[in-house]
Short mmCIF file of N, CA and C in Angstrom, two decimals:
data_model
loop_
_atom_site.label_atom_id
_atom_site.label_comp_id
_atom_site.label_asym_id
_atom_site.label_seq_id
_atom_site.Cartn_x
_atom_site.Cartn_y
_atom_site.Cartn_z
N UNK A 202 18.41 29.35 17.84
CA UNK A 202 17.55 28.35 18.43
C UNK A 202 16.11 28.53 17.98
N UNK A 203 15.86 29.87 17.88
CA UNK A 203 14.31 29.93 17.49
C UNK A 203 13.91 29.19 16.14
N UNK A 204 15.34 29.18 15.22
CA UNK A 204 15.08 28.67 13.86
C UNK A 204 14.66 27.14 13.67
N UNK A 205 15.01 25.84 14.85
CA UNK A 205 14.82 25.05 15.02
C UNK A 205 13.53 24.75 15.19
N UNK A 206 12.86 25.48 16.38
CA UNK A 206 11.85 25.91 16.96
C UNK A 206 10.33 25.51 15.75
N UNK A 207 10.76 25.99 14.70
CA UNK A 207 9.64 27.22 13.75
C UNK A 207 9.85 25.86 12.65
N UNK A 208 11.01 24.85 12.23
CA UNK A 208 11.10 24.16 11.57
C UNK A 208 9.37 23.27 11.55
N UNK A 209 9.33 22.82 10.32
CA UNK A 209 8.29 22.06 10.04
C UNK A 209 8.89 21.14 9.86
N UNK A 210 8.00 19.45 10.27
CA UNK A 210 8.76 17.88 10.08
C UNK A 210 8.62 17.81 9.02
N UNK A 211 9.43 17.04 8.25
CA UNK A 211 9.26 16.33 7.22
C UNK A 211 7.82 15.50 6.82
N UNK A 212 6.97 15.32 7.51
CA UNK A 212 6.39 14.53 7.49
C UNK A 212 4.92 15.70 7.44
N UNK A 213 4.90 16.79 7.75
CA UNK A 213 4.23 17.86 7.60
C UNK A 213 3.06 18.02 5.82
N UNK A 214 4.05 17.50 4.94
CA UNK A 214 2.93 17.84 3.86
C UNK A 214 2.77 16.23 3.34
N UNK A 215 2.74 15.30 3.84
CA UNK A 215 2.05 13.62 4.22
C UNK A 215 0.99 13.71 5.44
N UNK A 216 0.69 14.83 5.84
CA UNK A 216 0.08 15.19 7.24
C UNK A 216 -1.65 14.66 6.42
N UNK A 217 -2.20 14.98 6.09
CA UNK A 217 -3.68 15.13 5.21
C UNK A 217 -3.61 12.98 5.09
N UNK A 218 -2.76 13.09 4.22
CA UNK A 218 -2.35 11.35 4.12
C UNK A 218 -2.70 10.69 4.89
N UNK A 219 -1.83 10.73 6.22
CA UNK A 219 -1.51 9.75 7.51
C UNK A 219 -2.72 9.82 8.02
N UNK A 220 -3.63 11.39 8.13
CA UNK A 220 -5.13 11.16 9.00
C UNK A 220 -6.04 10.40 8.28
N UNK A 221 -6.04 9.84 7.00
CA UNK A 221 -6.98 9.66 6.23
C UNK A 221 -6.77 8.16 6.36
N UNK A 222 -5.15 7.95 5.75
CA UNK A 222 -4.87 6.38 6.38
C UNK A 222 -5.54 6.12 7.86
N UNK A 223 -5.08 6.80 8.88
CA UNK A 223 -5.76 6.51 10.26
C UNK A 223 -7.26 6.40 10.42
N UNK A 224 -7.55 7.10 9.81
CA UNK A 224 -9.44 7.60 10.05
C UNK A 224 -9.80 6.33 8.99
N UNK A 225 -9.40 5.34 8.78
CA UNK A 225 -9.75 4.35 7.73
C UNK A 225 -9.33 3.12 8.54
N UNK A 226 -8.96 3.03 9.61
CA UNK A 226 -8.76 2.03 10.62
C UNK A 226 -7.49 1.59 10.42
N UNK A 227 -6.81 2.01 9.82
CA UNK A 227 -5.22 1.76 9.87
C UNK A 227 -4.64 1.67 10.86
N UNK A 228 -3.67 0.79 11.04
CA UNK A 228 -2.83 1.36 12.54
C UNK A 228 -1.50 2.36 12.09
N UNK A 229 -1.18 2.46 13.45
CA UNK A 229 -0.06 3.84 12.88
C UNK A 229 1.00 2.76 12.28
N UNK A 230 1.56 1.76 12.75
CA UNK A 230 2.43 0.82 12.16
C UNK A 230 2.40 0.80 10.73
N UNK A 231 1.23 0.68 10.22
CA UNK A 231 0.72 -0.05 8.68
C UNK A 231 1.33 1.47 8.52
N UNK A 232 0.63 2.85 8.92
CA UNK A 232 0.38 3.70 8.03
C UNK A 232 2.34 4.27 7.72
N UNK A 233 3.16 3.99 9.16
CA UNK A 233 4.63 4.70 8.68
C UNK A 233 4.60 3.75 7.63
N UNK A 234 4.72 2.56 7.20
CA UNK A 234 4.96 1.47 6.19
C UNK A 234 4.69 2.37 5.03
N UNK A 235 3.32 2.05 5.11
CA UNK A 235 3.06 3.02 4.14
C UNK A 235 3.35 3.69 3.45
N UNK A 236 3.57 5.14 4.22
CA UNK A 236 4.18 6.19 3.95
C UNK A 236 5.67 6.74 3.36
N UNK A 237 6.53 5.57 4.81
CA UNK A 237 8.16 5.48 4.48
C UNK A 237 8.34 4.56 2.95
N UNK A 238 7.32 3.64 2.26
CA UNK A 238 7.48 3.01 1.04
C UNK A 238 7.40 4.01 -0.38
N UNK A 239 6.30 5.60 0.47
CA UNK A 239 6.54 6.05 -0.93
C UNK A 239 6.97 7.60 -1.22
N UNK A 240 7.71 7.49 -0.20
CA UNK A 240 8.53 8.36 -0.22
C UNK A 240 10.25 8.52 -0.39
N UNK A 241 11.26 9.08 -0.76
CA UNK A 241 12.83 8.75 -1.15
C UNK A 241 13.38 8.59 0.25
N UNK A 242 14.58 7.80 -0.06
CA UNK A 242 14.51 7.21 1.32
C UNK A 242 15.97 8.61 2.07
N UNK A 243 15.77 9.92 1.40
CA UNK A 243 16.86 10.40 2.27
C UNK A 243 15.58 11.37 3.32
N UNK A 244 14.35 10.99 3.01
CA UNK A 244 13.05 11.59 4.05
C UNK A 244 12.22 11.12 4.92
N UNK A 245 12.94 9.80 5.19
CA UNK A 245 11.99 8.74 5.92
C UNK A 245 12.78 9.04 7.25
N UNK A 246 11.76 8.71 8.10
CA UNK A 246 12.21 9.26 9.76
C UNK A 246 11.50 7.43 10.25
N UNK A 247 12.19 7.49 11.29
CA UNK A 247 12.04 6.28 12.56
C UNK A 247 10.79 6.20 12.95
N UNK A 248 10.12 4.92 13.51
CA UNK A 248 8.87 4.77 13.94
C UNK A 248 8.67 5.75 14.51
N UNK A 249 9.40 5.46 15.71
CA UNK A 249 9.78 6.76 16.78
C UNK A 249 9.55 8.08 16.65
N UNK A 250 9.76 8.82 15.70
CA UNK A 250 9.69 9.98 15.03
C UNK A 250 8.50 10.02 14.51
N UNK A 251 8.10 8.89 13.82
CA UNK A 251 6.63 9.33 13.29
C UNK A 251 5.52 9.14 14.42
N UNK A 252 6.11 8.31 14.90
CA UNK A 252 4.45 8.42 16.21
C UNK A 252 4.47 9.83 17.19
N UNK A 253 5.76 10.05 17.42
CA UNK A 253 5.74 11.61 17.99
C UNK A 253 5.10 12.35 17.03
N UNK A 254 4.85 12.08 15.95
CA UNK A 254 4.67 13.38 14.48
C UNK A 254 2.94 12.91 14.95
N UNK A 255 2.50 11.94 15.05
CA UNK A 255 0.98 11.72 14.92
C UNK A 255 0.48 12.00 16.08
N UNK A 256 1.02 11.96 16.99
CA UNK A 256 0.50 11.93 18.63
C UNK A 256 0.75 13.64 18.64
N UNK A 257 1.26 14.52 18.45
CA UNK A 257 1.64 15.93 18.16
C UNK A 257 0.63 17.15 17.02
N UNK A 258 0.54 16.30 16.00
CA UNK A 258 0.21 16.82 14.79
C UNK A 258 -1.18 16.34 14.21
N UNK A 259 -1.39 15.34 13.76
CA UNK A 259 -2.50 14.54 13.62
C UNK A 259 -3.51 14.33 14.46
N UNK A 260 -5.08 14.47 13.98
CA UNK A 260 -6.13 14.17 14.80
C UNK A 260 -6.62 13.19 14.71
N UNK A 261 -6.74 12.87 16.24
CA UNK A 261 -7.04 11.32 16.54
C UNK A 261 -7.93 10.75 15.88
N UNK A 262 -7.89 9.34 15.23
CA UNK A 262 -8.88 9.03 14.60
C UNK A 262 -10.26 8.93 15.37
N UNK A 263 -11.20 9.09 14.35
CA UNK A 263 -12.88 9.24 14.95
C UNK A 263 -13.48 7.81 15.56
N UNK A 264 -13.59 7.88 16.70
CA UNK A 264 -13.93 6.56 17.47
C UNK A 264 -15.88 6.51 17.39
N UNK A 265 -16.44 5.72 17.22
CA UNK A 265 -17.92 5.63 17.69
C UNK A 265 -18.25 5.33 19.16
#
């Protein structure tokens, strides 16, 4: 169980990506699009999955 635990998402080295898309006024919608377009499709995860990945992992974009 711990091995599960310690796993990194898939979506882990697109991490730098997705904040930059976000911090550029993207919405998270546009940015899975995005993302799931350029990547092979046996690594693409569910909206679902990616907004848990951004709401978890990713820093919130910079508001004024």
């Amino acid at each position: 169980m711990t091995e599960t635990r310690n796993r990194k998402s898939k979506m882990e080295k697109y991490k730098y990506e997705i904040e930059e898309l976000l911090n550029k006024g993207i919405t998270i919608r546009a940015t899975w699009k995005i993302i799931c377009n350029d990547i092979p499709s046996y690594e693409r995860i569910s909206y679902a999955a990616f907004l848990h990945f951004v709401n978890k992992q990713c820093t919130k974009p910079k508001s004024d």
